Amino acid sequence: MSIDTDHFRQELDHARERLLRTIEHHDIGNASLEEETGELLSGSADNHLADTATETYERELDEGLEEDAREQLRQIEHALERIQSGQYGTCEVCGKEIPVERLEAMPSATLCIDDARRLGR
């Protein structure tokens, strides 16, 4: 196999750092919506229902972004483990070599394109 694993390790490390920053930025932790929005939800008469809806929407958007980033991070860490174990670049299903072009497009790929399509990934 002629895959430059150092190149892909660097790509994956950079992507991991970006995702960690994204997760940190969007991390809502265990705070309640009321804790995050302060007086907005505390029943003040001058607050409008639309303000509460906007805050709820933004919180759900942040939760979705964080969840997606965590899944991508998990995939990247799995790919880095595969580099370490010498399995990087081979399909986890059929064992065939994953083309370099696919790895360039998606360095965390663990499946060849045929198996990825068949499994809907």
PDB file of N, CA, C and O in Angstrom, residues 15-93:
ATOM      1  N   ALA A  15      -7.955  18.539  11.595  1.00  0.00           N
ATOM      2  CA  ALA A  15      -9.416  18.454  11.670  1.00  0.00           C
ATOM      3  C   ALA A  15      -9.856  18.251  13.119  1.00  0.00           C
ATOM      4  O   ALA A  15     -10.849  18.848  13.562  1.00  0.00           O
ATOM      5  N   ARG A  16      -9.120  17.445  13.857  1.00  0.00           N
ATOM      6  CA  ARG A  16      -9.455  17.213  15.276  1.00  0.00           C
ATOM      7  C   ARG A  16      -9.367  18.513  16.063  1.00  0.00           C
ATOM      8  O   ARG A  16     -10.253  18.829  16.854  1.00  0.00           O
ATOM      9  N   GLU A  17      -8.326  19.295  15.832  1.00  0.00           N
ATOM     10  CA  GLU A  17      -8.180  20.577  16.536  1.00  0.00           C
ATOM     11  C   GLU A  17      -9.328  21.526  16.204  1.00  0.00           C
ATOM     12  O   GLU A  17      -9.857  22.205  17.090  1.00  0.00           O
ATOM     13  N   ARG A  18      -9.715  21.597  14.930  1.00  0.00           N
ATOM     14  CA  ARG A  18     -10.853  22.444  14.531  1.00  0.00           C
ATOM     15  C   ARG A  18     -12.132  22.011  15.241  1.00  0.00           C
ATOM     16  O   ARG A  18     -12.899  22.837  15.729  1.00  0.00           O
ATOM     17  N   LEU A  19     -12.355  20.709  15.284  1.00  0.00           N
ATOM     18  CA  LEU A  19     -13.561  20.203  15.923  1.00  0.00           C
ATOM     19  C   LEU A  19     -13.558  20.458  17.427  1.00  0.00           C
ATOM     20  O   LEU A  19     -14.600  20.800  18.000  1.00  0.00           O
ATOM     21  N   LEU A  20     -12.409  20.303  18.054  1.00  0.00           N
ATOM     22  CA  LEU A  20     -12.331  20.582  19.491  1.00  0.00           C
ATOM     23  C   LEU A  20     -12.664  22.043  19.777  1.00  0.00           C
ATOM     24  O   LEU A  20     -13.366  22.344  20.749  1.00  0.00           O
ATOM     25  N   ARG A  21     -12.186  22.951  18.923  1.00  0.00           N
ATOM     26  CA  ARG A  21     -12.534  24.375  19.092  1.00  0.00           C
ATOM     27  C   ARG A  21     -14.029  24.593  18.873  1.00  0.00           C
ATOM     28  O   ARG A  21     -14.664  25.361  19.601  1.00  0.00           O
ATOM     29  N   THR A  22     -14.592  23.918  17.884  1.00  0.00           N
ATOM     30  CA  THR A  22     -16.025  24.041  17.616  1.00  0.00           C
ATOM     31  C   THR A  22     -16.839  23.537  18.804  1.00  0.00           C
ATOM     32  O   THR A  22     -17.786  24.193  19.236  1.00  0.00           O
ATOM     33  N   ILE A  23     -16.457  22.394  19.334  1.00  0.00           N
ATOM     34  CA  ILE A  23     -17.168  21.828  20.482  1.00  0.00           C
ATOM     35  C   ILE A  23     -17.066  22.771  21.674  1.00  0.00           C
ATOM     36  O   ILE A  23     -18.058  23.022  22.361  1.00  0.00           O
ATOM     37  N   GLU A  24     -15.891  23.304  21.907  1.00  0.00           N
ATOM     38  CA  GLU A  24     -15.708  24.235  23.021  1.00  0.00           C
ATOM     39  C   GLU A  24     -16.574  25.479  22.841  1.00  0.00           C
ATOM     40  O   GLU A  24     -17.201  25.956  23.784  1.00  0.00           O
ATOM     41  N   HIS A  25     -16.650  25.981  21.619  1.00  0.00           N
ATOM     42  CA  HIS A  25     -17.445  27.177  21.330  1.00  0.00           C
ATOM     43  C   HIS A  25     -18.938  26.921  21.506  1.00  0.00           C
ATOM     44  O   HIS A  25     -19.676  27.772  21.983  1.00  0.00           O
ATOM     45  N   HIS A  26     -19.396  25.743  21.121  1.00  0.00           N
ATOM     46  CA  HIS A  26     -20.827  25.428  21.158  1.00  0.00           C
ATOM     47  C   HIS A  26     -21.226  24.649  22.395  1.00  0.00           C
ATOM     48  O   HIS A  26     -22.387  24.280  22.531  1.00  0.00           O
ATOM     49  N   ASP A  27     -20.286  24.385  23.285  1.00  0.00           N
ATOM     50  CA  ASP A  27     -20.577  23.567  24.456  1.00  0.00           C
ATOM     51  C   ASP A  27     -21.600  24.245  25.351  1.00  0.00           C
ATOM     52  O   ASP A  27     -21.352  25.302  25.910  1.00  0.00           O
ATOM     53  N   ILE A  28     -22.763  23.636  25.473  1.00  0.00           N
ATOM     54  CA  ILE A  28     -23.808  24.191  26.329  1.00  0.00           C
ATOM     55  C   ILE A  28     -23.811  23.508  27.680  1.00  0.00           C
ATOM     56  O   ILE A  28     -24.530  23.916  28.579  1.00  0.00           O
ATOM     57  N   GLY A  29     -22.998  22.476  27.800  1.00  0.00           N
ATOM     58  CA  GLY A  29     -22.894  21.801  29.081  1.00  0.00           C
ATOM     59  C   GLY A  29     -24.236  21.322  29.586  1.00  0.00           C
ATOM     60  O   GLY A  29     -25.084  20.876  28.834  1.00  0.00           O
ATOM     61  N   ASN A  30     -24.449  21.463  30.877  1.00  0.00           N
ATOM     62  CA  ASN A  30     -25.694  21.011  31.489  1.00  0.00           C
ATOM     63  C   ASN A  30     -26.566  22.179  31.920  1.00  0.00           C
ATOM     64  O   ASN A  30     -27.480  22.005  32.712  1.00  0.00           O
ATOM     65  N   ALA A  31     -26.280  23.359  31.425  1.00  0.00           N
ATOM     66  CA  ALA A  31     -27.068  24.525  31.809  1.00  0.00           C
ATOM     67  C   ALA A  31     -28.475  24.415  31.260  1.00  0.00           C
ATOM     68  O   ALA A  31     -28.692  23.964  30.145  1.00  0.00           O
ATOM     69  N   SER A  32     -29.435  24.847  32.052  1.00  0.00           N
ATOM     70  CA  SER A  32     -30.814  24.860  31.578  1.00  0.00           C
ATOM     71  C   SER A  32     -31.003  26.052  30.653  1.00  0.00           C
ATOM     72  O   SER A  32     -30.210  26.988  30.652  1.00  0.00           O
ATOM     73  N   LEU A  33     -32.075  26.018  29.893  1.00  0.00           N
ATOM     74  CA  LEU A  33     -32.377  27.137  29.003  1.00  0.00           C
ATOM     75  C   LEU A  33     -32.560  28.412  29.812  1.00  0.00           C
ATOM     76  O   LEU A  33     -32.100  29.479  29.415  1.00  0.00           O
ATOM     77  N   GLU A  34     -33.180  28.323  30.970  1.00  0.00           N
ATOM     78  CA  GLU A  34     -33.381  29.510  31.803  1.00  0.00           C
ATOM     79  C   GLU A  34     -32.047  30.049  32.309  1.00  0.00           C
ATOM     80  O   GLU A  34     -31.830  31.265  32.336  1.00  0.00           O
ATOM     81  N   GLU A  35     -31.125  29.161  32.690  1.00  0.00           N
ATOM     82  CA  GLU A  35     -29.805  29.608  33.145  1.00  0.00           C
ATOM     83  C   GLU A  35     -29.063  30.318  32.023  1.00  0.00           C
ATOM     84  O   GLU A  35     -28.371  31.305  32.253  1.00  0.00           O
ATOM     85  N   GLU A  36     -29.205  29.822  30.810  1.00  0.00           N
ATOM     86  CA  GLU A  36     -28.516  30.425  29.679  1.00  0.00           C
ATOM     87  C   GLU A  36     -29.109  31.765  29.273  1.00  0.00           C
ATOM     88  O   GLU A  36     -28.397  32.653  28.830  1.00  0.00           O
ATOM     89  N   THR A  37     -30.408  31.883  29.378  1.00  0.00           N
ATOM     90  CA  THR A  37     -31.063  33.086  28.873  1.00  0.00           C
ATOM     91  C   THR A  37     -31.325  34.117  29.960  1.00  0.00           C
ATOM     92  O   THR A  37     -31.815  35.196  29.678  1.00  0.00           O
ATOM     93  N   GLY A  38     -31.020  33.777  31.205  1.00  0.00           N
ATOM     94  CA  GLY A  38     -31.201  34.727  32.296  1.00  0.00           C
ATOM     95  C   GLY A  38     -32.654  35.054  32.511  1.00  0.00           C
ATOM     96  O   GLY A  38     -33.505  34.177  32.603  1.00  0.00           O
ATOM     97  N   GLU A  39     -32.951  36.337  32.561  1.00  0.00           N
ATOM     98  CA  GLU A  39     -34.308  36.776  32.875  1.00  0.00           C
ATOM     99  C   GLU A  39     -35.289  36.549  31.740  1.00  0.00           C
ATOM    100  O   GLU A  39     -36.486  36.658  31.924  1.00  0.00           O
ATOM    101  N   LEU A  40     -34.799  36.205  30.579  1.00  0.00           N
ATOM    102  CA  LEU A  40     -35.679  36.056  29.419  1.00  0.00           C
ATOM    103  C   LEU A  40     -36.845  35.121  29.709  1.00  0.00           C
ATOM    104  O   LEU A  40     -37.969  35.385  29.327  1.00  0.00           O
ATOM    105  N   LEU A  41     -36.580  34.033  30.412  1.00  0.00           N
ATOM    106  CA  LEU A  41     -37.630  33.062  30.677  1.00  0.00           C
ATOM    107  C   LEU A  41     -38.269  33.219  32.051  1.00  0.00           C
ATOM    108  O   LEU A  41     -39.157  32.472  32.407  1.00  0.00           O
ATOM    109  N   SER A  42     -37.831  34.167  32.820  1.00  0.00           N
ATOM    110  CA  SER A  42     -38.287  34.258  34.209  1.00  0.00           C
ATOM    111  C   SER A  42     -39.652  34.897  34.353  1.00  0.00           C
ATOM    112  O   SER A  42     -40.085  35.193  35.448  1.00  0.00           O
ATOM    113  N   GLY A  43     -40.315  35.157  33.260  1.00  0.00           N
ATOM    114  CA  GLY A  43     -41.673  35.643  33.331  1.00  0.00           C
ATOM    115  C   GLY A  43     -41.807  37.143  33.316  1.00  0.00           C
ATOM    116  O   GLY A  43     -42.876  37.676  33.592  1.00  0.00           O
ATOM    117  N   SER A  44     -40.776  37.843  32.988  1.00  0.00           N
ATOM    118  CA  SER A  44     -40.854  39.297  32.923  1.00  0.00           C
ATOM    119  C   SER A  44     -41.888  39.699  31.873  1.00  0.00           C
ATOM    120  O   SER A  44     -41.920  39.159  30.774  1.00  0.00           O
ATOM    121  N   ALA A  45     -42.726  40.663  32.221  1.00  0.00           N
ATOM    122  CA  ALA A  45     -43.829  41.058  31.347  1.00  0.00           C
ATOM    123  C   ALA A  45     -43.355  41.688  30.048  1.00  0.00           C
ATOM    124  O   ALA A  45     -44.084  41.666  29.062  1.00  0.00           O
ATOM    125  N   ASP A  46     -42.146  42.230  30.023  1.00  0.00           N
ATOM    126  CA  ASP A  46     -41.687  42.897  28.812  1.00  0.00           C
ATOM    127  C   ASP A  46     -41.030  41.939  27.817  1.00  0.00           C
ATOM    128  O   ASP A  46     -40.608  42.352  26.750  1.00  0.00           O
ATOM    129  N   ASN A  47     -40.946  40.654  28.141  1.00  0.00           N
ATOM    130  CA  ASN A  47     -40.376  39.672  27.223  1.00  0.00           C
ATOM    131  C   ASN A  47     -41.444  39.155  26.283  1.00  0.00           C
ATOM    132  O   ASN A  47     -42.576  38.897  26.669  1.00  0.00           O
ATOM    133  N   HIS A  48     -41.061  38.969  25.069  1.00  0.00           N
ATOM    134  CA  HIS A  48     -41.983  38.525  24.032  1.00  0.00           C
ATOM    135  C   HIS A  48     -41.781  37.029  23.790  1.00  0.00           C
ATOM    136  O   HIS A  48     -40.677  36.515  23.879  1.00  0.00           O
ATOM    137  N   LEU A  49     -42.835  36.333  23.459  1.00  0.00           N
ATOM    138  CA  LEU A  49     -42.777  34.902  23.185  1.00  0.00           C
ATOM    139  C   LEU A  49     -41.771  34.584  22.076  1.00  0.00           C
ATOM    140  O   LEU A  49     -41.071  33.572  22.121  1.00  0.00           O
ATOM    141  N   ALA A  50     -41.662  35.481  21.097  1.00  0.00           N
ATOM    142  CA  ALA A  50     -40.719  35.264  19.994  1.00  0.00           C
ATOM    143  C   ALA A  50     -39.280  35.259  20.490  1.00  0.00           C
ATOM    144  O   ALA A  50     -38.439  34.535  19.953  1.00  0.00           O
ATOM    145  N   ASP A  51     -38.976  36.058  21.524  1.00  0.00           N
ATOM    146  CA  ASP A  51     -37.619  36.062  22.091  1.00  0.00           C
ATOM    147  C   ASP A  51     -37.283  34.695  22.676  1.00  0.00           C
ATOM    148  O   ASP A  51     -36.187  34.168  22.482  1.00  0.00           O
ATOM    149  N   THR A  52     -38.245  34.126  23.383  1.00  0.00           N
ATOM    150  CA  THR A  52     -38.049  32.801  23.961  1.00  0.00           C
ATOM    151  C   THR A  52     -37.890  31.756  22.865  1.00  0.00           C
ATOM    152  O   THR A  52     -37.028  30.879  22.952  1.00  0.00           O
ATOM    153  N   ALA A  53     -38.691  31.858  21.832  1.00  0.00           N
ATOM    154  CA  ALA A  53     -38.599  30.905  20.716  1.00  0.00           C
ATOM    155  C   ALA A  53     -37.236  31.007  20.036  1.00  0.00           C
ATOM    156  O   ALA A  53     -36.641  29.993  19.672  1.00  0.00           O
ATOM    157  N   THR A  54     -36.742  32.215  19.857  1.00  0.00           N
ATOM    158  CA  THR A  54     -35.429  32.409  19.237  1.00  0.00           C
ATOM    159  C   THR A  54     -34.334  31.773  20.081  1.00  0.00           C
ATOM    160  O   THR A  54     -33.452  31.085  19.560  1.00  0.00           O
ATOM    161  N   GLU A  55     -34.386  32.002  21.384  1.00  0.00           N
ATOM    162  CA  GLU A  55     -33.379  31.414  22.280  1.00  0.00           C
ATOM    163  C   GLU A  55     -33.447  29.890  22.252  1.00  0.00           C
ATOM    164  O   GLU A  55     -32.416  29.219  22.244  1.00  0.00           O
ATOM    165  N   THR A  56     -34.650  29.344  22.226  1.00  0.00           N
ATOM    166  CA  THR A  56     -34.816  27.892  22.171  1.00  0.00           C
ATOM    167  C   THR A  56     -34.250  27.342  20.870  1.00  0.00           C
ATOM    168  O   THR A  56     -33.527  26.337  20.863  1.00  0.00           O
ATOM    169  N   TYR A  57     -34.550  28.005  19.755  1.00  0.00           N
ATOM    170  CA  TYR A  57     -34.034  27.582  18.450  1.00  0.00           C
ATOM    171  C   TYR A  57     -32.509  27.606  18.437  1.00  0.00           C
ATOM    172  O   TYR A  57     -31.862  26.655  17.991  1.00  0.00           O
ATOM    173  N   GLU A  58     -31.918  28.688  18.935  1.00  0.00           N
ATOM    174  CA  GLU A  58     -30.453  28.810  18.937  1.00  0.00           C
ATOM    175  C   GLU A  58     -29.816  27.739  19.809  1.00  0.00           C
ATOM    176  O   GLU A  58     -28.771  27.193  19.473  1.00  0.00           O
ATOM    177  N   ARG A  59     -30.446  27.426  20.927  1.00  0.00           N
ATOM    178  CA  ARG A  59     -29.915  26.373  21.800  1.00  0.00           C
ATOM    179  C   ARG A  59     -29.961  25.026  21.086  1.00  0.00           C
ATOM    180  O   ARG A  59     -29.009  24.253  21.119  1.00  0.00           O
ATOM    181  N   GLU A  60     -31.077  24.719  20.428  1.00  0.00           N
ATOM    182  CA  GLU A  60     -31.202  23.450  19.718  1.00  0.00           C
ATOM    183  C   GLU A  60     -30.214  23.372  18.563  1.00  0.00           C
ATOM    184  O   GLU A  60     -29.647  22.307  18.290  1.00  0.00           O
ATOM    185  N   LEU A  61     -29.977  24.495  17.893  1.00  0.00           N
ATOM    186  CA  LEU A  61     -28.994  24.533  16.823  1.00  0.00           C
ATOM    187  C   LEU A  61     -27.605  24.242  17.378  1.00  0.00           C
ATOM    188  O   LEU A  61     -26.854  23.434  16.817  1.00  0.00           O
ATOM    189  N   ASP A  62     -27.260  24.881  18.496  1.00  0.00           N
ATOM    190  CA  ASP A  62     -25.961  24.623  19.127  1.00  0.00           C
ATOM    191  C   ASP A  62     -25.827  23.160  19.540  1.00  0.00           C
ATOM    192  O   ASP A  62     -24.773  22.554  19.361  1.00  0.00           O
ATOM    193  N   GLU A  63     -26.888  22.588  20.096  1.00  0.00           N
ATOM    194  CA  GLU A  63     -26.847  21.180  20.484  1.00  0.00           C
ATOM    195  C   GLU A  63     -26.602  20.287  19.271  1.00  0.00           C
ATOM    196  O   GLU A  63     -25.829  19.333  19.339  1.00  0.00           O
ATOM    197  N   GLY A  64     -27.261  20.589  18.168  1.00  0.00           N
ATOM    198  CA  GLY A  64     -27.074  19.805  16.950  1.00  0.00           C
ATOM    199  C   GLY A  64     -25.673  19.922  16.392  1.00  0.00           C
ATOM    200  O   GLY A  64     -25.065  18.930  15.982  1.00  0.00           O
ATOM    201  N   LEU A  65     -25.135  21.142  16.390  1.00  0.00           N
ATOM    202  CA  LEU A  65     -23.773  21.354  15.915  1.00  0.00           C
ATOM    203  C   LEU A  65     -22.765  20.620  16.795  1.00  0.00           C
ATOM    204  O   LEU A  65     -21.827  19.993  16.303  1.00  0.00           O
ATOM    205  N   GLU A  66     -22.985  20.690  18.097  1.00  0.00           N
ATOM    206  CA  GLU A  66     -22.072  20.015  19.018  1.00  0.00           C
ATOM    207  C   GLU A  66     -22.133  18.502  18.838  1.00  0.00           C
ATOM    208  O   GLU A  66     -21.107  17.822  18.796  1.00  0.00           O
ATOM    209  N   GLU A  67     -23.333  17.971  18.692  1.00  0.00           N
ATOM    210  CA  GLU A  67     -23.500  16.527  18.502  1.00  0.00           C
ATOM    211  C   GLU A  67     -22.817  16.068  17.212  1.00  0.00           C
ATOM    212  O   GLU A  67     -22.119  15.046  17.190  1.00  0.00           O
ATOM    213  N   ASP A  68     -22.995  16.824  16.129  1.00  0.00           N
ATOM    214  CA  ASP A  68     -22.356  16.490  14.858  1.00  0.00           C
ATOM    215  C   ASP A  68     -20.834  16.562  14.978  1.00  0.00           C
ATOM    216  O   ASP A  68     -20.124  15.676  14.499  1.00  0.00           O
ATOM    217  N   ALA A  69     -20.339  17.597  15.641  1.00  0.00           N
ATOM    218  CA  ALA A  69     -18.888  17.747  15.817  1.00  0.00           C
ATOM    219  C   ALA A  69     -18.327  16.596  16.643  1.00  0.00           C
ATOM    220  O   ALA A  69     -17.239  16.081  16.349  1.00  0.00           O
ATOM    221  N   ARG A  70     -19.042  16.174  17.668  1.00  0.00           N
ATOM    222  CA  ARG A  70     -18.567  15.052  18.493  1.00  0.00           C
ATOM    223  C   ARG A  70     -18.522  13.748  17.691  1.00  0.00           C
ATOM    224  O   ARG A  70     -17.607  12.946  17.860  1.00  0.00           O
ATOM    225  N   GLU A  71     -19.489  13.541  16.805  1.00  0.00           N
ATOM    226  CA  GLU A  71     -19.477  12.344  15.962  1.00  0.00           C
ATOM    227  C   GLU A  71     -18.302  12.391  14.988  1.00  0.00           C
ATOM    228  O   GLU A  71     -17.612  11.393  14.782  1.00  0.00           O
ATOM    229  N   GLN A  72     -18.074  13.541  14.383  1.00  0.00           N
ATOM    230  CA  GLN A  72     -16.924  13.688  13.482  1.00  0.00           C
ATOM    231  C   GLN A  72     -15.618  13.460  14.240  1.00  0.00           C
ATOM    232  O   GLN A  72     -14.695  12.820  13.726  1.00  0.00           O
ATOM    233  N   LEU A  73     -15.541  13.977  15.453  1.00  0.00           N
ATOM    234  CA  LEU A  73     -14.347  13.790  16.279  1.00  0.00           C
ATOM    235  C   LEU A  73     -14.123  12.307  16.573  1.00  0.00           C
ATOM    236  O   LEU A  73     -12.995  11.814  16.490  1.00  0.00           O
ATOM    237  N   ARG A  74     -15.191  11.602  16.873  1.00  0.00           N
ATOM    238  CA  ARG A  74     -15.084  10.158  17.123  1.00  0.00           C
ATOM    239  C   ARG A  74     -14.534   9.436  15.888  1.00  0.00           C
ATOM    240  O   ARG A  74     -13.654   8.578  15.990  1.00  0.00           O
ATOM    241  N   GLN A  75     -15.014   9.808  14.707  1.00  0.00           N
ATOM    242  CA  GLN A  75     -14.547   9.189  13.466  1.00  0.00           C
ATOM    243  C   GLN A  75     -13.074   9.500  13.218  1.00  0.00           C
ATOM    244  O   GLN A  75     -12.309   8.629  12.776  1.00  0.00           O
ATOM    245  N   ILE A  76     -12.671  10.721  13.495  1.00  0.00           N
ATOM    246  CA  ILE A  76     -11.272  11.116  13.299  1.00  0.00           C
ATOM    247  C   ILE A  76     -10.372  10.351  14.258  1.00  0.00           C
ATOM    248  O   ILE A  76      -9.312   9.839  13.868  1.00  0.00           O
ATOM    249  N   GLU A  77     -10.779  10.250  15.505  1.00  0.00           N
ATOM    250  CA  GLU A  77      -9.969   9.518  16.480  1.00  0.00           C
ATOM    251  C   GLU A  77      -9.861   8.042  16.105  1.00  0.00           C
ATOM    252  O   GLU A  77      -8.813   7.425  16.267  1.00  0.00           O
ATOM    253  N   HIS A  78     -10.931   7.481  15.559  1.00  0.00           N
ATOM    254  CA  HIS A  78     -10.899   6.091  15.096  1.00  0.00           C
ATOM    255  C   HIS A  78      -9.909   5.944  13.936  1.00  0.00           C
ATOM    256  O   HIS A  78      -9.125   4.986  13.892  1.00  0.00           O
ATOM    257  N   ALA A  79      -9.922   6.898  13.015  1.00  0.00           N
ATOM    258  CA  ALA A  79      -8.978   6.856  11.886  1.00  0.00           C
ATOM    259  C   ALA A  79      -7.537   6.970  12.383  1.00  0.00           C
ATOM    260  O   ALA A  79      -6.644   6.275  11.883  1.00  0.00           O
ATOM    261  N   LEU A  80      -7.298   7.830  13.366  1.00  0.00           N
ATOM    262  CA  LEU A  80      -5.946   7.958  13.929  1.00  0.00           C
ATOM    263  C   LEU A  80      -5.506   6.656  14.601  1.00  0.00           C
ATOM    264  O   LEU A  80      -4.329   6.264  14.492  1.00  0.00           O
ATOM    265  N   GLU A  81      -6.430   5.968  15.260  1.00  0.00           N
ATOM    266  CA  GLU A  81      -6.118   4.666  15.851  1.00  0.00           C
ATOM    267  C   GLU A  81      -5.759   3.663  14.760  1.00  0.00           C
ATOM    268  O   GLU A  81      -4.854   2.838  14.933  1.00  0.00           O
ATOM    269  N   ARG A  82      -6.452   3.735  13.628  1.00  0.00           N
ATOM    270  CA  ARG A  82      -6.173   2.823  12.510  1.00  0.00           C
ATOM    271  C   ARG A  82      -4.800   3.106  11.903  1.00  0.00           C
ATOM    272  O   ARG A  82      -4.116   2.186  11.462  1.00  0.00           O
ATOM    273  N   ILE A  83      -4.394   4.382  11.888  1.00  0.00           N
ATOM    274  CA  ILE A  83      -3.045   4.702  11.422  1.00  0.00           C
ATOM    275  C   ILE A  83      -2.036   4.055  12.363  1.00  0.00           C
ATOM    276  O   ILE A  83      -1.072   3.409  11.929  1.00  0.00           O
ATOM    277  N   GLN A  84      -2.263   4.211  13.660  1.00  0.00           N
ATOM    278  CA  GLN A  84      -1.350   3.670  14.675  1.00  0.00           C
ATOM    279  C   GLN A  84      -1.231   2.149  14.573  1.00  0.00           C
ATOM    280  O   GLN A  84      -0.150   1.592  14.716  1.00  0.00           O
ATOM    281  N   SER A  85      -2.350   1.491  14.274  1.00  0.00           N
ATOM    282  CA  SER A  85      -2.341   0.026  14.229  1.00  0.00           C
ATOM    283  C   SER A  85      -1.936  -0.527  12.861  1.00  0.00           C
ATOM    284  O   SER A  85      -1.825  -1.740  12.697  1.00  0.00           O
ATOM    285  N   GLY A  86      -1.756   0.368  11.876  1.00  0.00           N
ATOM    286  CA  GLY A  86      -1.367  -0.090  10.548  1.00  0.00           C
ATOM    287  C   GLY A  86      -2.539  -0.518   9.675  1.00  0.00           C
ATOM    288  O   GLY A  86      -2.340  -1.080   8.597  1.00  0.00           O
ATOM    289  N   GLN A  87      -3.754  -0.262  10.100  1.00  0.00           N
ATOM    290  CA  GLN A  87      -4.932  -0.661   9.346  1.00  0.00           C
ATOM    291  C   GLN A  87      -5.506   0.464   8.495  1.00  0.00           C
ATOM    292  O   GLN A  87      -6.457   0.241   7.747  1.00  0.00           O
ATOM    293  N   TYR A  88      -4.957   1.658   8.605  1.00  0.00           N
ATOM    294  CA  TYR A  88      -5.491   2.808   7.875  1.00  0.00           C
ATOM    295  C   TYR A  88      -5.424   2.561   6.367  1.00  0.00           C
ATOM    296  O   TYR A  88      -4.436   2.040   5.857  1.00  0.00           O
ATOM    297  N   GLY A  89      -6.489   2.906   5.682  1.00  0.00           N
ATOM    298  CA  GLY A  89      -6.516   2.772   4.227  1.00  0.00           C
ATOM    299  C   GLY A  89      -7.076   1.466   3.732  1.00  0.00           C
ATOM    300  O   GLY A  89      -7.129   1.236   2.530  1.00  0.00           O
ATOM    301  N   THR A  90      -7.499   0.596   4.659  1.00  0.00           N
ATOM    302  CA  THR A  90      -8.150  -0.639   4.250  1.00  0.00           C
ATOM    303  C   THR A  90      -9.595  -0.614   4.736  1.00  0.00           C
ATOM    304  O   THR A  90      -9.890  -0.137   5.831  1.00  0.00           O
ATOM    305  N   CYS A  91     -10.476  -1.138   3.929  1.00  0.00           N
ATOM    306  CA  CYS A  91     -11.907  -1.158   4.237  1.00  0.00           C
ATOM    307  C   CYS A  91     -12.167  -2.091   5.423  1.00  0.00           C
ATOM    308  O   CYS A  91     -11.678  -3.229   5.444  1.00  0.00           O
ATOM    309  N   GLU A  92     -12.939  -1.605   6.391  1.00  0.00           N
ATOM    310  CA  GLU A  92     -13.261  -2.418   7.562  1.00  0.00           C
ATOM    311  C   GLU A  92     -14.212  -3.573   7.234  1.00  0.00           C
ATOM    312  O   GLU A  92     -14.311  -4.513   8.011  1.00  0.00           O
ATOM    313  N   VAL A  93     -14.879  -3.506   6.093  1.00  0.00           N
ATOM    314  CA  VAL A  93     -15.830  -4.559   5.739  1.00  0.00           C
ATOM    315  C   VAL A  93     -15.187  -5.613   4.846  1.00  0.00           C
ATOM    316  O   VAL A  93     -15.168  -6.796   5.180  1.00  0.00           O
TER     317      VAL A  93
END
